[in-house]
Each structure stands twice: as C-alpha cells, then as structure tokens.
C-alpha atoms as one frame of an Amber mdcrd trajectory, in Angstrom:
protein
  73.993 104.877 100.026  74.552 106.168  96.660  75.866 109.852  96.326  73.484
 112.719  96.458  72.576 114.677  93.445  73.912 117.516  94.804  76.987 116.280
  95.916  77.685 115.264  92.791  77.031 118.460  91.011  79.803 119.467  93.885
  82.169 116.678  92.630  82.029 117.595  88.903  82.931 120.753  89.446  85.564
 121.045  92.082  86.819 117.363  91.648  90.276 118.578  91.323  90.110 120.709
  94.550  90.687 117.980  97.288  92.435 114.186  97.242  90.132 111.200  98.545
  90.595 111.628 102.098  89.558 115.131 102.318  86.639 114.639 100.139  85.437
 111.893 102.688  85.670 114.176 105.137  83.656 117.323 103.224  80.983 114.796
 103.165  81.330 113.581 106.764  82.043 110.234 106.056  78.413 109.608 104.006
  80.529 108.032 101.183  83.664 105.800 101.107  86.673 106.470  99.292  85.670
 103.772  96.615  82.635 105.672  96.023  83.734 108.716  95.601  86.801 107.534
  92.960  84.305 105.522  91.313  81.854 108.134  90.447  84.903 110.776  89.457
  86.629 108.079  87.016  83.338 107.281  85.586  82.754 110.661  84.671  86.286
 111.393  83.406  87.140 114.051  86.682  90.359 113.846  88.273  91.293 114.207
  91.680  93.850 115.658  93.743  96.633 113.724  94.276  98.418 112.940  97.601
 101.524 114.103  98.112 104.727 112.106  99.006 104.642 113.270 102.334 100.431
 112.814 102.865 101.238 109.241 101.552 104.035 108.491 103.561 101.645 109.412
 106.573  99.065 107.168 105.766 101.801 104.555 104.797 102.755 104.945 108.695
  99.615 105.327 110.285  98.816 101.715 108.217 102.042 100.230 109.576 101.261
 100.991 112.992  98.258  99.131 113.161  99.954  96.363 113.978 102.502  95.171
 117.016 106.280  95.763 117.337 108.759  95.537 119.435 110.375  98.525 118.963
 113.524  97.869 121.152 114.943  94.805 119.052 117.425  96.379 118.289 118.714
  97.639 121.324 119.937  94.800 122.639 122.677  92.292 121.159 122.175  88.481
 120.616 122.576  86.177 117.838 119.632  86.323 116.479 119.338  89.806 116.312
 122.776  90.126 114.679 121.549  88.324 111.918 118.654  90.294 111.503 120.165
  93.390 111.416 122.945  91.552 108.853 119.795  90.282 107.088 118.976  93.852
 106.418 122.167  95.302 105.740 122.087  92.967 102.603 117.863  93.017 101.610
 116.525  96.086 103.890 116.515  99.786 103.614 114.919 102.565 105.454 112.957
 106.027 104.867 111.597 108.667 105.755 112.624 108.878 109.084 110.607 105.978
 110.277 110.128 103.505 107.809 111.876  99.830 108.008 111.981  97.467 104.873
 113.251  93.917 104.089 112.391  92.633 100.489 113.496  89.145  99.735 112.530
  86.565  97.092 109.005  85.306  97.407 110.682  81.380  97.763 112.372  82.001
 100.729 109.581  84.028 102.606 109.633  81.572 105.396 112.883  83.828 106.560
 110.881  86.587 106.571 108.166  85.138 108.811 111.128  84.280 111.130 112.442
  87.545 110.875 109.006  89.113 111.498 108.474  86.546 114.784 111.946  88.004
 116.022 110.851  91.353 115.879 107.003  90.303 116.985 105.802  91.933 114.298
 102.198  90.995 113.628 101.294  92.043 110.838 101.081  90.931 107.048 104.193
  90.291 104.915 103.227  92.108 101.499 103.783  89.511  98.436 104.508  91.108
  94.961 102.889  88.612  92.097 104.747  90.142  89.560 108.112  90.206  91.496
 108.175  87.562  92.663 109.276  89.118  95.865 107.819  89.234  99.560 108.228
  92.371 102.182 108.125  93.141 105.514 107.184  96.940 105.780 106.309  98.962
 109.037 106.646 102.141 110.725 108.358 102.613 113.865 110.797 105.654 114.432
 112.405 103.876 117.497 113.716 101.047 115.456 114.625 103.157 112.415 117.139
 105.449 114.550 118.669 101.954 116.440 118.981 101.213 112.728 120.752 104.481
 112.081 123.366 103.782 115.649 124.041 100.479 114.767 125.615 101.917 111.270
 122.742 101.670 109.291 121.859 104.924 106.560 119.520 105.518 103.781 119.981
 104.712 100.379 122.842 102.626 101.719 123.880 100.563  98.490 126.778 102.231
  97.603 127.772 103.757 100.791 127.387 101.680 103.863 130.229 100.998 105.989
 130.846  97.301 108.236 129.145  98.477 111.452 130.892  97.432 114.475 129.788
  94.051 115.888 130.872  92.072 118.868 133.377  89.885 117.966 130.860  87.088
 119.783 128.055  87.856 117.455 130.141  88.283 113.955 129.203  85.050 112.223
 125.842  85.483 112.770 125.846  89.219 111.560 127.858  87.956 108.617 125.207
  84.712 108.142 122.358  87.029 107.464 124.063  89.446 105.166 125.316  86.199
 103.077 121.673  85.081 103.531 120.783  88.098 101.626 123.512  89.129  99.627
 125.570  86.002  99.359 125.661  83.072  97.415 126.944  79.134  96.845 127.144
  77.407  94.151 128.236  74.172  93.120 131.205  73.707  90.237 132.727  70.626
  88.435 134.057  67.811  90.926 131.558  68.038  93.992 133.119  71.200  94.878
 131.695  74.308  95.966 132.386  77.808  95.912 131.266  81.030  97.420 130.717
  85.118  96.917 129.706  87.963  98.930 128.122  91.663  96.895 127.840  94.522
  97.710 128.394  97.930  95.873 130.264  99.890  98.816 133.689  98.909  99.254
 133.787 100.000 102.777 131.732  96.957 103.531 132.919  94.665 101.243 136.619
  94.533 102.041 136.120  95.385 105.853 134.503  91.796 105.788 136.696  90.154
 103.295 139.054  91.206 105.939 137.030  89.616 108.779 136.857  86.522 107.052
 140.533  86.339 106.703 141.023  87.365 110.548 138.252  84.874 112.206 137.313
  82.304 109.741 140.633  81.894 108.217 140.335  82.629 104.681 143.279  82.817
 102.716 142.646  83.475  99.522 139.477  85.503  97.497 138.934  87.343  94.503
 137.831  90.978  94.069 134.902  90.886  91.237 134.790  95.011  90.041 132.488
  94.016  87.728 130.047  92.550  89.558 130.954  94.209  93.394 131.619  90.769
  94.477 134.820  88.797  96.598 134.645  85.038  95.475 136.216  82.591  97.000
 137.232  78.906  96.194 136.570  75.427  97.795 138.680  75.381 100.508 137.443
  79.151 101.643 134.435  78.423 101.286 134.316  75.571 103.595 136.253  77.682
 106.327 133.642  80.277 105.386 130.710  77.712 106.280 132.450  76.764 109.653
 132.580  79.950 110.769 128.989  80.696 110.004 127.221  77.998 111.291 129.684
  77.103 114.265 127.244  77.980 116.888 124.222  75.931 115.528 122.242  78.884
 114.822 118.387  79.261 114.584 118.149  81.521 111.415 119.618  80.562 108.192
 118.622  80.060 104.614 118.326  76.066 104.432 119.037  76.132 100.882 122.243
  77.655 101.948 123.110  76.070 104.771 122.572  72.637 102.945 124.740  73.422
 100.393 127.935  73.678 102.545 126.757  71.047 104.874 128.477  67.791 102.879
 132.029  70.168 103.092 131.912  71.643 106.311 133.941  70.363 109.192 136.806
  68.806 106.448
C-alpha cells in the first residue's frame, strides 16, 4: 500500500526524528523500509542515521541467521590450524563478536572450504569493485576462542606467533602463507619465497620456526616491505615442511608452484 496522506504530512515534518527501523515501527509495520526512504529522498528529507553501535546490531542479528559451529575453534586439528593461520594472515575481528576473512575474489573456492570447516551456511559477500570475497558472521563464542588462541583486534601491527602444537605447525604456518605469503618464479626454473607481516613479533618468531623445523638456513629481512624472503633452496625446505602431511586445504596455485622442487 502506498503511504497515507497523513503519514506523510508526519514524515515531512519530523523526518529527521527517527532512523528507518523506528519509523517502521511508528507505523506498525504498514510500510517497508524501502518505502519509507523512497518517499523521504524524493522529497529532499533526511533521516536519522544509525549509529555504529545500532548498525553493528543489525550487522549481528543478520549474521546469525545463518548456522555455525561455534566451537571450531576449541578443538585442535589440522585443518583447523590452518584456518585459524588463514586468518591470522586475511581475518580480523570486532566488536566483540564479529569474525572476518577477506581474500581475493580468484581464490574464493578457499573460502567456501573455509566456510564448510566452520559449517557456516551462509553467503560469502563478493565485492565487484574489489575484487575481493568475505566471509562475515557473528558469533561471540568463536570471537573470544579467537582472542585465547592469540588472536586481537586491529592485529596488523601487533600480533604475536600464538602458541601451536608442534604437530599442527605446518599447517598453521600453510594458511598464514596462503594468505600472507607468496612464490614466485625467477630466472633458471628456480623459485623463491616470502612471508609479510607488519608485527615483528610474528614475523621473526616464525622465521625462527622455519629455521628450527623446516630447516631453513638462510632468509632476508625486507623493512621495507615487512617481509623475510628466502631463496631456492629455502624455499623448497619451506614447501616440504608445509605440505608434508598431504593436507586438505591449500591454495593450488601455491601448492603447484613448489610442487616440481619439492622433495629435491
């Protein structure tokens, strides 16, 4: 139904007094929330903005239509080491409930892997003009396991290597080079490799791991770009130490990279 005359006459002139939702509810529900922005923009009336915190609510109450298991991360395996690696690299969280891993839009397929790990049901968001795809949801449980396991907030700069069983440590270290690593091919058939990150308490905590387990020997600290690089030879210790265990999550773009060098 279209809006009343009268409510109308109430819109124009107290437009400003309540945001969408509450002006559905004045009206009991008689008009959506399309409706009612439509008619107000037309007529050049604004309306009351949400606030961070009435957005972050309906942000959650959104997320939780759909299913979770919210004890993931409870429980140590492989998989779930590389998860929670995954998002140390690509994830964040906020607001006290909110759990986040962005990743480029051509390698969403992790994402859908990620999101059957966790049983998450719901929609992976894909930004067009990104290029980028997101797993979003709400779930207090899983953002405090984050916050035990050695996760923070606003963690670029400041995260520390979490402790990890030495038994699940390649595949924790797979899914942060998943999302913060790279390979890349030089002159000669050769390959080489980096990790980033902006905290050094990660970055050389692992740089040591790689030395102790994999048995790197060299690397190169990158201040410039927060990065340890490391040459052909590392690299293919690197690559047998990630993938030793035949693991079921990895970037195949990655993995197939190191594949013709790894076991030499």
């Amino acid at each position: 139904m279209s809006i009343l005359p009268e409510h109308k006459e109430i819109l124009l002139s107290q437009s400003e007094s309540k945001t969408l939702p509450e002006w559905v509810e004045f009206f009991n529900n008689q008009y959506t929330k399309k409706q009612i922005y439509s008619f107000c923009y037309h007529q050049g009336k604004a309306i009351k903005k949400l606030s961070d915190e009435e957005k972050s609510k309906i942000q959650s109450q959104n997320a939780r239509k759909w299913n979770i298991n919210q004890d993931y991360f409870k429980t140590w395996s492989h998989n779930m080491a590389y998860v929670f690696g995954f998002w140390c690299a690509d994830g964040c969280i906020y607001g006290g409930k909110m759990f986040d891993i962005t990743q480029s839009k051509k390698d969403k397929y992790i994402l859908k892997k990620i999101a059957q790990e966790l049983e998450y049901d719901g929609n992976l968001i894909d930004y067009v003009d990104r290029q980028a795809s997101r797993i979003n949801f709400s779930c207090v449980v899983i953002y405090k396991d984050i916050l035990t396991l050695g996760g923070v907030e606003n963690k670029s700069k400041i995260l520390k290597f979490p402790k990890i069983p030495e038994e699940y440590l390649p595949d924790f270290i797979r899914g942060y080079f998943d999302g913060d690593g790279s390979v890349y091919e030089v002159k000669g058939n050769r390959i080489n490799t980096a990790f980033t990150s902006a905290s050094e308490d990660f970055l050389f905590p692992l740089w040591n791991i790689l030395k102790e387990k994999a048995g790197v020997e060299g690397g190169s600290y990158d201040k410039v770009h927060y990065s340890v690089r490391f040459g052909l030879k590392d690299s293919i210790k690197i690559g047998n130490y990630m993938y030793k265990n035949n693991p079921e999550l990895f970037l195949e773009r990655k993995r197939n990279k190191f594949s013709k060098h790894m076991n030499e």
